[in-house]
mmCIF file of C-alpha atoms in Angstrom:
data_model
loop_
_atom_site.group_PDB
_atom_site.id
_atom_site.type_symbol
_atom_site.label_atom_id
_atom_site.label_comp_id
_atom_site.label_asym_id
_atom_site.label_seq_id
_atom_site.Cartn_x
_atom_site.Cartn_y
_atom_site.Cartn_z
ATOM 1 C CA MET A 1 -0.139 0.064 0.041
ATOM 2 C CA SER A 2 2.750 2.277 0.899
ATOM 3 C CA THR A 3 4.631 1.457 -2.151
ATOM 4 C CA THR A 4 1.548 2.320 -4.524
ATOM 5 C CA LEU A 5 1.251 5.718 -2.774
ATOM 6 C CA ASN A 6 4.999 6.649 -3.216
ATOM 7 C CA HIS A 7 4.725 5.829 -7.075
ATOM 8 C CA ALA A 8 1.330 7.204 -7.451
ATOM 9 C CA PRO A 9 1.454 10.256 -10.302
ATOM 10 C CA ALA A 10 1.235 13.710 -8.803
ATOM 11 C CA ARG A 11 -2.043 15.349 -9.152
ATOM 12 C CA LYS A 12 -2.315 18.735 -10.731
ATOM 13 C CA PRO A 13 -2.721 21.675 -8.481
ATOM 14 C CA PHE A 14 -6.374 22.612 -7.984
ATOM 15 C CA PHE A 15 -5.676 26.325 -8.715
ATOM 16 C CA LYS A 16 -5.819 25.314 -12.503
ATOM 17 C CA VAL A 17 -9.271 24.250 -12.248
ATOM 18 C CA PHE A 18 -11.222 26.371 -9.917
ATOM 19 C CA PRO A 19 -12.422 29.986 -10.293
ATOM 20 C CA SER A 20 -10.588 32.794 -9.328
ATOM 21 C CA LYS A 21 -11.575 33.296 -5.638
ATOM 22 C CA GLU A 22 -11.165 29.608 -4.945
ATOM 23 C CA THR A 23 -8.075 29.727 -7.050
ATOM 24 C CA LYS A 24 -6.253 31.725 -4.628
ATOM 25 C CA HIS A 25 -7.429 29.827 -1.596
ATOM 26 C CA THR A 26 -6.264 26.403 -3.311
ATOM 27 C CA GLN A 27 -3.104 27.903 -4.515
ATOM 28 C CA TYR A 28 -2.269 28.900 -0.901
ATOM 29 C CA MET A 29 -3.138 25.401 0.345
ATOM 30 C CA SER A 30 -0.883 23.694 -2.319
ATOM 31 C CA PHE A 31 2.006 26.133 -1.312
ATOM 32 C CA SER A 32 1.544 25.647 2.240
ATOM 33 C CA THR A 33 2.544 22.034 2.027
ATOM 34 C CA GLN A 34 6.058 23.010 0.467
ATOM 35 C CA THR A 35 8.929 24.235 2.696
ATOM 36 C CA PRO A 36 8.447 27.787 3.649
ATOM 37 C CA CYS A 37 10.846 30.253 2.345
ATOM 38 C CA SER A 38 13.260 31.703 4.821
ATOM 39 C CA SER A 39 12.703 35.367 6.342
ATOM 40 C CA SER A 40 15.687 36.750 4.379
ATOM 41 C CA THR A 41 14.124 35.638 1.326
ATOM 42 C CA ALA A 42 10.999 37.100 2.063
ATOM 43 C CA THR A 43 12.592 40.327 3.026
ATOM 44 C CA THR A 44 14.426 40.642 -0.342
ATOM 45 C CA THR A 45 11.364 39.848 -2.085
ATOM 46 C CA VAL A 46 9.459 42.803 -0.462
ATOM 47 C CA GLU A 47 12.485 45.110 -0.795
ATOM 48 C CA ALA A 48 12.722 44.257 -4.431
ATOM 49 C CA SER A 49 8.947 44.862 -4.999
ATOM 50 C CA MET A 50 9.121 48.195 -3.215
ATOM 51 C CA ALA A 51 12.114 49.265 -5.383
ATOM 52 C CA THR A 52 10.230 48.256 -8.401
ATOM 53 C CA SER A 53 7.165 50.240 -7.333
ATOM 54 C CA ILE A 54 9.232 53.350 -6.649
ATOM 55 C CA SER A 55 11.063 53.077 -9.700
ATOM 56 C CA THR A 56 7.954 52.867 -11.724
ATOM 57 C CA ILE A 57 7.267 56.747 -10.754
ATOM 58 C CA HIS A 58 8.925 59.382 -12.565
ATOM 59 C CA PRO A 59 11.588 61.350 -10.554
ATOM 60 C CA ASP A 60 9.946 64.693 -11.416
ATOM 61 C CA ILE A 61 6.530 63.578 -10.079
ATOM 62 C CA LEU A 62 8.273 62.301 -6.795
ATOM 63 C CA GLN A 63 10.121 65.609 -6.280
ATOM 64 C CA ALA A 64 7.242 67.864 -7.433
ATOM 65 C CA HIS A 65 4.104 66.485 -5.789
ATOM 66 C CA ILE A 66 5.529 64.319 -2.922
ATOM 67 C CA LEU A 67 9.003 65.234 -1.563
ATOM 68 C CA ASN A 68 8.349 69.093 -1.657
ATOM 69 C CA ARG A 69 5.242 68.613 0.637
ATOM 70 C CA LEU A 70 7.144 66.995 3.554
ATOM 71 C CA ASP A 71 8.908 68.701 6.353
ATOM 72 C CA GLY A 72 12.606 68.451 7.240
ATOM 73 C CA LEU A 73 12.351 65.255 9.615
ATOM 74 C CA SER A 74 10.000 63.493 7.165
ATOM 75 C CA LEU A 75 12.457 64.310 4.339
ATOM 76 C CA VAL A 76 15.382 62.824 6.392
ATOM 77 C CA SER A 77 13.384 59.724 7.014
ATOM 78 C CA THR A 78 12.733 59.297 3.387
ATOM 79 C CA ALA A 79 16.260 59.733 2.333
ATOM 80 C CA CYS A 80 16.978 56.601 4.537
ATOM 81 C CA THR A 81 14.646 54.414 2.592
ATOM 82 C CA SER A 82 16.462 53.821 -0.836
ATOM 83 C CA THR A 83 19.337 55.013 -2.733
ATOM 84 C CA GLU A 84 16.973 56.600 -5.055
ATOM 85 C CA LEU A 85 15.055 58.374 -2.799
ATOM 86 C CA ASN A 86 18.152 59.600 -0.939
ATOM 87 C CA SER A 87 19.526 61.011 -4.235
ATOM 88 C CA LEU A 88 16.028 62.784 -4.848
ATOM 89 C CA ALA A 89 15.764 63.989 -1.105
ATOM 90 C CA SER A 90 19.224 65.618 -1.351
ATOM 91 C CA GLN A 91 18.274 68.164 -3.851
ATOM 92 C CA GLN A 92 19.352 71.624 -2.536
ATOM 93 C CA ASP A 93 16.025 73.204 -3.860
ATOM 94 C CA LEU A 94 14.080 70.873 -1.286
ATOM 95 C CA TRP A 95 16.288 71.968 1.685
ATOM 96 C CA THR A 96 16.452 75.544 0.565
ATOM 97 C CA ASN A 97 12.616 75.814 0.671
ATOM 98 C CA ILE A 98 12.369 73.959 4.199
ATOM 99 C CA CYS A 99 14.962 76.179 5.636
ATOM 100 C CA HIS A 100 13.263 79.290 4.244
ATOM 101 C CA SER A 101 9.865 78.287 5.654
ATOM 102 C CA ILE A 102 11.241 77.439 9.021
ATOM 103 C CA TRP A 103 13.724 80.239 9.343
ATOM 104 C CA PRO A 104 12.595 83.137 7.143
ATOM 105 C CA SER A 105 15.649 85.035 8.398
ATOM 106 C CA THR A 106 18.176 82.608 6.892
ATOM 107 C CA ASN A 107 17.006 84.295 3.497
ATOM 108 C CA THR A 108 19.507 87.127 3.285
ATOM 109 C CA PRO A 109 22.619 87.424 1.038
ATOM 110 C CA ARG A 110 25.097 86.930 3.741
ATOM 111 C CA ILE A 111 23.828 83.781 5.049
ATOM 112 C CA HIS A 112 23.367 82.523 1.403
ATOM 113 C CA GLU A 113 27.081 83.143 0.955
ATOM 114 C CA ILE A 114 27.962 81.121 4.117
ATOM 115 C CA ILE A 115 25.659 78.313 3.151
ATOM 116 C CA SER A 116 27.078 78.118 -0.147
ATOM 117 C CA ARG A 117 30.341 76.956 1.481
ATOM 118 C CA LEU A 118 28.897 74.185 3.471
ATOM 119 C CA PRO A 119 29.607 70.662 2.196
ATOM 120 C CA ASN A 120 25.751 69.743 1.864
ATOM 121 C CA GLY A 121 24.523 73.270 1.629
ATOM 122 C CA TRP A 122 21.213 74.025 3.336
ATOM 123 C CA ARG A 123 20.842 70.316 4.342
ATOM 124 C CA SER A 124 23.938 70.945 6.478
ATOM 125 C CA LEU A 125 22.412 73.855 8.024
ATOM 126 C CA PHE A 126 19.148 72.000 8.927
ATOM 127 C CA SER A 127 21.245 68.985 10.348
ATOM 128 C CA GLU A 128 23.037 71.268 12.773
ATOM 129 C CA SER A 129 20.570 74.128 13.486
ATOM 130 C CA PHE A 130 17.054 72.016 13.866
ATOM 131 C CA PRO A 131 18.193 69.576 16.528
ATOM 132 C CA LEU A 132 18.436 70.354 20.378
ATOM 133 C CA THR A 133 21.995 70.422 21.548
ATOM 134 C CA THR A 134 22.071 67.527 23.892
ATOM 135 C CA GLY A 135 25.552 66.567 24.866
ATOM 136 C CA PRO A 136 28.714 68.122 26.282
ATOM 137 C CA ARG A 137 31.573 69.575 24.275
ATOM 138 C CA VAL A 138 33.537 66.992 22.259
ATOM 139 C CA ASN A 139 37.127 68.693 22.975
ATOM 140 C CA PRO A 140 37.875 71.576 25.383
ATOM 141 C CA PRO A 141 37.673 74.885 23.626
ATOM 142 C CA ARG A 142 40.849 76.762 23.136
ATOM 143 C CA ASP A 143 41.426 80.461 22.691
ATOM 144 C CA HIS A 144 42.361 80.327 19.200
ATOM 145 C CA ASP A 145 39.238 78.249 18.384
ATOM 146 C CA HIS A 146 36.764 81.245 19.456
ATOM 147 C CA PRO A 147 34.816 82.502 16.515
ATOM 148 C CA SER A 148 36.098 86.071 15.432
ATOM 149 C CA GLU A 149 32.461 87.009 14.469
ATOM 150 C CA LEU A 150 28.980 85.577 15.400
ATOM 151 C CA ILE A 151 25.816 85.902 13.006
ATOM 152 C CA SER A 152 22.425 85.707 14.723
ATOM 153 C CA ALA A 153 19.504 84.612 12.723
ATOM 154 C CA VAL A 154 16.309 85.029 14.938
ATOM 155 C CA ASP A 155 12.642 84.160 13.915
ATOM 156 C CA ILE A 156 9.589 84.799 16.373
ATOM 157 C CA HIS A 157 6.260 82.939 15.443
ATOM 158 C CA TYR A 158 2.965 83.495 17.427
ATOM 159 C CA LYS A 159 0.403 80.947 16.638
ATOM 160 C CA ASN A 160 2.380 79.603 13.837
ATOM 161 C CA LYS A 161 2.617 83.100 11.963
ATOM 162 C CA LEU A 162 5.975 84.969 11.677
ATOM 163 C CA ILE A 163 5.912 88.342 13.873
ATOM 164 C CA PHE A 164 9.743 89.029 14.121
ATOM 165 C CA SER A 165 12.560 88.110 11.877
ATOM 166 C CA LYS A 166 16.055 89.469 12.090
ATOM 167 C CA VAL A 167 19.741 89.051 11.510
ATOM 168 C CA VAL A 168 22.456 90.795 13.522
ATOM 169 C CA GLU A 169 26.347 90.439 13.070
ATOM 170 C CA THR A 170 28.531 90.875 16.231
ATOM 171 C CA GLU A 171 32.168 91.287 16.082
ATOM 172 C CA THR A 172 33.773 89.181 19.043
ATOM 173 C CA SER A 173 37.549 89.823 18.884
ATOM 174 C CA SER A 174 37.667 93.229 20.453
ATOM 175 C CA SER A 175 38.948 93.848 23.911
ATOM 176 C CA TRP A 176 35.914 95.609 24.735
ATOM 177 C CA PHE A 177 33.699 92.651 23.932
ATOM 178 C CA LEU A 178 35.973 90.117 25.647
ATOM 179 C CA CYS A 179 35.982 91.801 28.788
ATOM 180 C CA SER A 180 32.334 93.207 28.996
ATOM 181 C CA PRO A 181 29.473 91.112 29.845
ATOM 182 C CA PHE A 182 28.067 89.165 27.105
ATOM 183 C CA ARG A 183 24.895 90.417 25.481
ATOM 184 C CA ILE A 184 23.411 90.388 22.128
ATOM 185 C CA ASP A 185 20.408 92.531 21.388
ATOM 186 C CA MET A 186 18.212 92.066 18.343
ATOM 187 C CA LEU A 187 16.454 95.426 18.803
ATOM 188 C CA ASP A 188 17.815 98.876 19.650
ATOM 189 C CA PRO A 189 16.424 100.283 22.764
ATOM 190 C CA LYS A 190 14.057 102.763 21.144
ATOM 191 C CA ASP A 191 12.873 100.236 18.402
ATOM 192 C CA THR A 192 9.623 98.043 18.823
ATOM 193 C CA CYS A 193 7.810 95.408 16.531
ATOM 194 C CA PRO A 194 4.056 95.251 16.746
ATOM 195 C CA THR A 195 2.496 92.073 17.139
ATOM 196 C CA PRO A 196 -0.975 90.490 17.249
ATOM 197 C CA ILE A 197 -0.508 89.394 20.975
ATOM 198 C CA PRO A 198 -3.314 90.560 23.096
ATOM 199 C CA ASN A 199 -2.452 92.498 26.088
ATOM 200 C CA SER A 200 -5.216 91.332 28.548
ATOM 201 C CA GLY A 201 -3.129 91.622 31.687
ATOM 202 C CA SER A 202 -4.251 88.131 33.104
ATOM 203 C CA GLU A 203 -2.217 85.090 34.272
ATOM 204 C CA GLU A 204 -4.290 82.887 31.924
ATOM 205 C CA ALA A 205 -2.929 85.205 29.043
ATOM 206 C CA CYS A 206 0.584 84.387 30.323
ATOM 207 C CA ARG A 207 -0.055 80.584 30.292
ATOM 208 C CA ASP A 208 -1.729 80.575 26.650
ATOM 209 C CA LEU A 209 1.553 82.651 25.444
ATOM 210 C CA ALA A 210 3.685 79.844 26.743
ATOM 211 C CA GLY A 211 1.978 77.527 24.313
ATOM 212 C CA ASP A 212 1.301 80.154 21.177
ATOM 213 C CA LEU A 213 4.987 81.439 21.220
ATOM 214 C CA SER A 214 7.890 79.925 19.548
ATOM 215 C CA LEU A 215 11.362 81.219 18.868
ATOM 216 C CA SER A 216 14.513 80.114 16.926
ATOM 217 C CA TRP A 217 17.910 81.624 17.416
ATOM 218 C CA ILE A 218 20.425 80.342 15.100
ATOM 219 C CA LEU A 219 23.978 81.320 16.031
ATOM 220 C CA ILE A 220 26.485 80.832 13.086
ATOM 221 C CA ASP A 221 30.062 80.987 13.091
ATOM 222 C CA PRO A 222 31.068 82.094 9.462
ATOM 223 C CA THR A 223 34.714 81.515 9.835
ATOM 224 C CA ARG A 224 34.707 77.725 10.805
ATOM 225 C CA LEU A 225 31.240 77.215 9.207
ATOM 226 C CA ARG A 226 29.356 75.998 12.331
ATOM 227 C CA SER A 227 25.807 76.760 13.661
ATOM 228 C CA VAL A 228 23.732 75.822 16.509
ATOM 229 C CA ASN A 229 20.398 76.732 17.789
ATOM 230 C CA LEU A 230 20.268 78.126 21.070
ATOM 231 C CA SER A 231 16.385 78.145 21.670
ATOM 232 C CA SER A 232 14.245 75.728 23.466
ATOM 233 C CA HIS A 233 11.732 76.360 20.696
ATOM 234 C CA LYS A 234 9.017 76.867 23.238
ATOM 235 C CA PRO A 235 9.140 79.280 26.244
ATOM 236 C CA VAL A 236 10.578 77.586 29.697
ATOM 237 C CA SER A 237 8.786 80.381 31.440
ATOM 238 C CA VAL A 238 6.482 83.436 30.901
ATOM 239 C CA GLN A 239 6.127 85.955 33.637
ATOM 240 C CA ARG A 240 4.590 89.329 33.971
ATOM 241 C CA HIS A 241 6.805 91.945 35.587
ATOM 242 C CA TRP A 242 4.834 93.291 38.753
ATOM 243 C CA LEU A 243 5.748 96.998 38.268
ATOM 244 C CA SER A 244 6.039 97.718 34.478
ATOM 245 C CA GLY A 245 3.385 95.149 33.392
ATOM 246 C CA GLU A 246 5.570 93.874 30.472
ATOM 247 C CA VAL A 247 5.657 89.866 29.642
ATOM 248 C CA HIS A 248 8.991 88.361 29.843
ATOM 249 C CA ALA A 249 9.035 85.005 27.856
ATOM 250 C CA ARG A 250 12.356 83.090 28.524
ATOM 251 C CA PHE A 251 13.735 80.464 26.142
ATOM 252 C CA ALA A 252 16.893 78.709 27.268
ATOM 253 C CA THR A 253 19.688 75.959 26.312
ATOM 254 C CA VAL A 254 21.512 74.323 28.994
ATOM 255 C CA LEU A 255 25.076 73.486 28.048
ATOM 256 C CA ALA A 256 27.833 71.551 29.923
ATOM 257 C CA ALA A 257 30.979 73.712 29.571
ATOM 258 C CA GLY A 258 33.055 74.296 32.697
ATOM 259 C CA GLU A 259 35.064 72.061 35.019
ATOM 260 C CA ARG A 260 33.361 69.683 37.332
ATOM 261 C CA GLY A 261 32.279 71.328 40.662
ATOM 262 C CA SER A 262 32.640 74.832 39.245
ATOM 263 C CA ALA A 263 30.195 77.567 38.765
ATOM 264 C CA SER A 264 30.288 77.231 34.949
ATOM 265 C CA GLU A 265 30.019 73.369 34.934
ATOM 266 C CA THR A 266 26.504 73.895 33.830
ATOM 267 C CA VAL A 267 25.558 77.249 32.213
ATOM 268 C CA GLN A 268 22.134 78.753 30.601
ATOM 269 C CA CYS A 269 22.039 80.430 27.397
ATOM 270 C CA GLY A 270 18.992 82.343 28.193
ATOM 271 C CA ILE A 271 16.893 84.130 25.480
ATOM 272 C CA VAL A 272 14.480 86.918 26.931
ATOM 273 C CA VAL A 273 11.693 88.180 24.639
ATOM 274 C CA THR A 274 10.068 91.302 26.246
ATOM 275 C CA CYS A 275 6.618 92.319 25.072
ATOM 276 C CA GLY A 276 4.596 95.410 26.301
ATOM 277 C CA GLY A 277 3.589 98.803 25.538
ATOM 278 C CA GLY A 278 0.231 98.242 24.285
ATOM 279 C CA ALA A 279 -2.889 99.603 25.930
ATOM 280 C CA GLN A 280 -5.117 97.320 28.003
ATOM 281 C CA GLY A 281 -7.142 95.209 25.935
ATOM 282 C CA GLY A 282 -4.827 96.164 22.775
ATOM 283 C CA GLU A 283 -2.028 94.491 21.263
ATOM 284 C CA MET A 284 1.526 94.340 22.541
ATOM 285 C CA HIS A 285 4.982 95.265 20.997
ATOM 286 C CA VAL A 286 8.119 93.254 21.212
ATOM 287 C CA ARG A 287 10.549 95.804 22.841
ATOM 288 C CA GLY A 288 13.477 93.506 23.467
ATOM 289 C CA VAL A 289 14.886 90.223 22.250
ATOM 290 C CA SER A 290 18.287 89.475 24.111
ATOM 291 C CA LEU A 291 20.773 86.589 24.640
ATOM 292 C CA GLN A 292 23.055 86.287 27.677
ATOM 293 C CA VAL A 293 25.019 83.515 29.362
ATOM 294 C CA GLU A 294 24.545 82.555 33.128
ATOM 295 C CA ASP A 295 26.283 80.288 35.243
ATOM 296 C CA MET A 296 24.902 78.466 38.214
ATOM 297 C CA ASP A 297 25.803 81.247 40.729
ATOM 298 C CA GLY A 298 23.618 83.601 38.595
ATOM 299 C CA VAL A 299 26.550 85.563 37.339
ATOM 300 C CA PHE A 300 26.363 86.618 33.683
ATOM 301 C CA LEU A 301 29.599 85.638 31.812
ATOM 302 C CA ASN A 302 31.590 88.088 30.128
ATOM 303 C CA GLY A 303 32.471 87.943 26.352
ATOM 304 C CA LYS A 304 35.475 85.671 26.675
ATOM 305 C CA GLY A 305 33.842 83.098 28.878
ATOM 306 C CA SER A 306 30.589 83.123 26.758
ATOM 307 C CA LEU A 307 32.635 82.418 23.600
ATOM 308 C CA GLY A 308 33.934 79.183 25.378
ATOM 309 C CA VAL A 309 30.458 78.082 26.216
ATOM 310 C CA LEU A 310 29.184 78.628 22.786
ATOM 311 C CA ASN A 311 32.233 76.925 21.263
ATOM 312 C CA ALA A 312 31.058 74.094 23.366
ATOM 313 C CA GLY A 313 27.501 74.264 21.912
ATOM 314 C CA PHE A 314 28.856 74.393 18.324
ATOM 315 C CA GLU A 315 31.032 71.187 18.923
ATOM 316 C CA GLY A 316 28.363 69.494 21.113
ATOM 317 C CA LYS A 317 26.262 66.523 20.317
ATOM 318 C CA LYS A 318 22.702 67.220 18.874
ATOM 319 C CA GLY A 319 19.712 64.995 19.278
ATOM 320 C CA MET A 320 16.954 64.780 16.503
ATOM 321 C CA SER A 321 14.291 64.968 18.947
ATOM 322 C CA GLY A 322 10.700 65.684 17.940
ATOM 323 C CA ARG A 323 9.792 67.283 21.090
ATOM 324 C CA ARG A 324 12.307 69.699 21.470
ATOM 325 C CA GLU A 325 9.950 72.163 23.923
ATOM 326 C CA MET A 326 9.689 69.303 26.424
ATOM 327 C CA GLU A 327 13.377 68.372 26.684
ATOM 328 C CA GLY A 328 14.346 71.862 26.715
ATOM 329 C CA ARG A 329 11.950 72.579 29.758
ATOM 330 C CA LYS A 330 13.237 69.527 31.442
ATOM 331 C CA ARG A 331 16.973 70.446 31.253
ATOM 332 C CA TYR A 332 16.100 73.906 32.260
ATOM 333 C CA GLU A 333 14.317 72.815 35.449
ATOM 334 C CA MET A 334 17.133 70.549 36.076
ATOM 335 C CA PHE A 335 19.544 73.689 35.888
ATOM 336 C CA LEU A 336 17.221 75.467 38.296
ATOM 337 C CA GLU A 337 17.297 72.709 40.751
ATOM 338 C CA ARG A 338 21.218 72.525 40.625
ATOM 339 C CA LYS A 339 21.523 76.068 41.006
ATOM 340 C CA ARG A 340 19.284 76.007 44.059
ATOM 341 C CA GLU A 341 21.202 73.046 45.602
ATOM 342 C CA ARG A 342 24.547 75.012 44.918
ATOM 343 C CA ARG A 343 23.199 78.101 46.451
ATOM 344 C CA GLU A 344 22.061 76.018 49.589
ATOM 345 C CA ARG A 345 25.437 74.479 49.877
ATOM 346 C CA LYS A 346 27.037 77.728 49.727
ATOM 347 C CA LEU A 347 24.965 79.272 52.549
ATOM 348 C CA LYS A 348 25.553 76.305 54.736
ATOM 349 C CA LYS A 349 29.290 76.841 54.091
ATOM 350 C CA GLU A 350 29.222 80.600 54.868
ATOM 351 C CA GLY A 351 26.941 79.818 58.091
ATOM 352 C CA ALA A 352 29.507 77.347 59.183
ATOM 353 C CA LEU A 353 32.157 79.888 58.615
ATOM 354 C CA ASP A 354 30.325 82.453 60.598
ATOM 355 C CA MET A 355 29.801 80.142 63.302
ATOM 356 C CA LEU A 356 33.409 79.397 63.382
ATOM 357 C CA CYS A 357 34.323 83.196 63.482
ATOM 358 C CA VAL A 358 31.820 83.980 66.453
ATOM 359 C CA SER A 359 32.931 80.884 68.492
ATOM 360 C CA PHE A 360 36.538 82.001 68.061
ATOM 361 C CA GLY A 361 35.720 85.509 69.019
ATOM 362 C CA VAL A 362 33.777 84.276 72.007
ATOM 363 C CA MET A 363 36.699 81.988 73.127
ATOM 364 C CA VAL A 364 39.306 85.098 72.517
ATOM 365 C CA LEU A 365 36.935 87.249 74.928
ATOM 366 C CA VAL A 366 36.570 84.600 77.570
ATOM 367 C CA SER A 367 40.229 83.931 77.732
ATOM 368 C CA LEU A 368 40.867 87.642 77.923
ATOM 369 C CA GLY A 369 38.337 87.895 80.877
ATOM 370 C CA LEU A 370 39.964 84.908 82.728
ATOM 371 C CA PHE A 371 43.357 86.357 82.219
ATOM 372 C CA HIS A 372 42.149 89.500 83.965
ATOM 373 C CA LEU A 373 40.427 87.851 86.636
ATOM 374 C CA LEU A 374 43.150 85.613 87.396
ATOM 375 C CA ARG A 375 46.148 88.172 87.548
#
C-alpha cells in the first residue's frame, strides 16, 4: 500500500481548475505543503517589490508632488529608505525651501554666501540647527578656536505666524567685547515690533502665550562654518513684571561647559523676549530680544567666557528629538534645581564659617576675661 502511494502520479494543483476566488485559496493550500521560504528571502522579495514600485514613478513626480510637501524630519526619514529616494531628497532646492519656511531670517545674502560654502549646503544647516544640543563638548575649547564673528538669525512665531525676523552680526575679537558682560540685542532700545499678541493683563494670557509663542535663535560661526540653535523652541517660563506690566518670555538652552564642581559646569544660554507697550485690551509690541549666558551662581559671563560656552555648543552633540520644547524645559528645570542646591550648599558653608568666627571671638573674649580675673 505504501509503495503504491509513493509511486502514484502527482495530482495537478487545484488552482488551475477552480474559479479565481477559490484559485487563490487552493493555491495557498498547495504552497502551504511546501517548505516555507526563509525570512531573508521574504525580506529581499519585499524590498525588490518596493524598489520596483518606486522606480515606476517618474522622479519629477516624486519631487514635485511628494517630496516638496514633506517637512524636514520626514524628508530625512525618506532619504534613508532607498538609494533613489536619498538622491532625490538631497536636492538643494528642497532643503532651501524647508530652511526658508522654518527660518525666514536665513533668506539673506550674507547667510546665502555662508551656506554656499557648506559641504551639503542647506541640508547641513538643517542638520546642525534644527536639533536640540543634547551633549557636552567634544574637545575643550581653546582661545584660538573662538570665533571672531557671530551671526544671529532670529525668528519669532505667534500661533505659527511670523511676527519677528532679523539677522544681526556681532564682532567678537575686540578687547571691549571680551571683557564686558556678554549680551546680544536684536532690537535697539528705542525700536519696537508690533504683534497681534493681546494685552489682557491676566495670568491666563501668560499661560496661553507659553503655548502660542515659538522662537528660533540660530548662531552661526562664519569662519569655521558651524551653527547651533540656542532656543528651546517654546518658552520655559512666561512671567509678567509686577511693576511695568511687561511680559517676559524666556527661552533657554543648557550646556555643560566648565570644569566639574565649578559654577560654569552647567550654564544657561538664556533668551528673553520682552513684550509690552500696548494699551489694556490692545496688542503688545516686542520691545526686546536678548541673549545672555548665566552660570549656576547667577553670574552673567563676559565675552571671553561666553565664547568658550558657545564653542562647546558648536562642537556638542545634537539630538533629533521631535519634542524639543519638552526636553528643553526639562533640562532648564534641572539647571534651576542644581542652581538652588549649589546656593544652599554655599549658604551652609558661609553659615558654618560665621559660626566658627563667632566661636573663635567668644573664646578670645573669655580667655581675656579669665586672664584679667586670675592676675
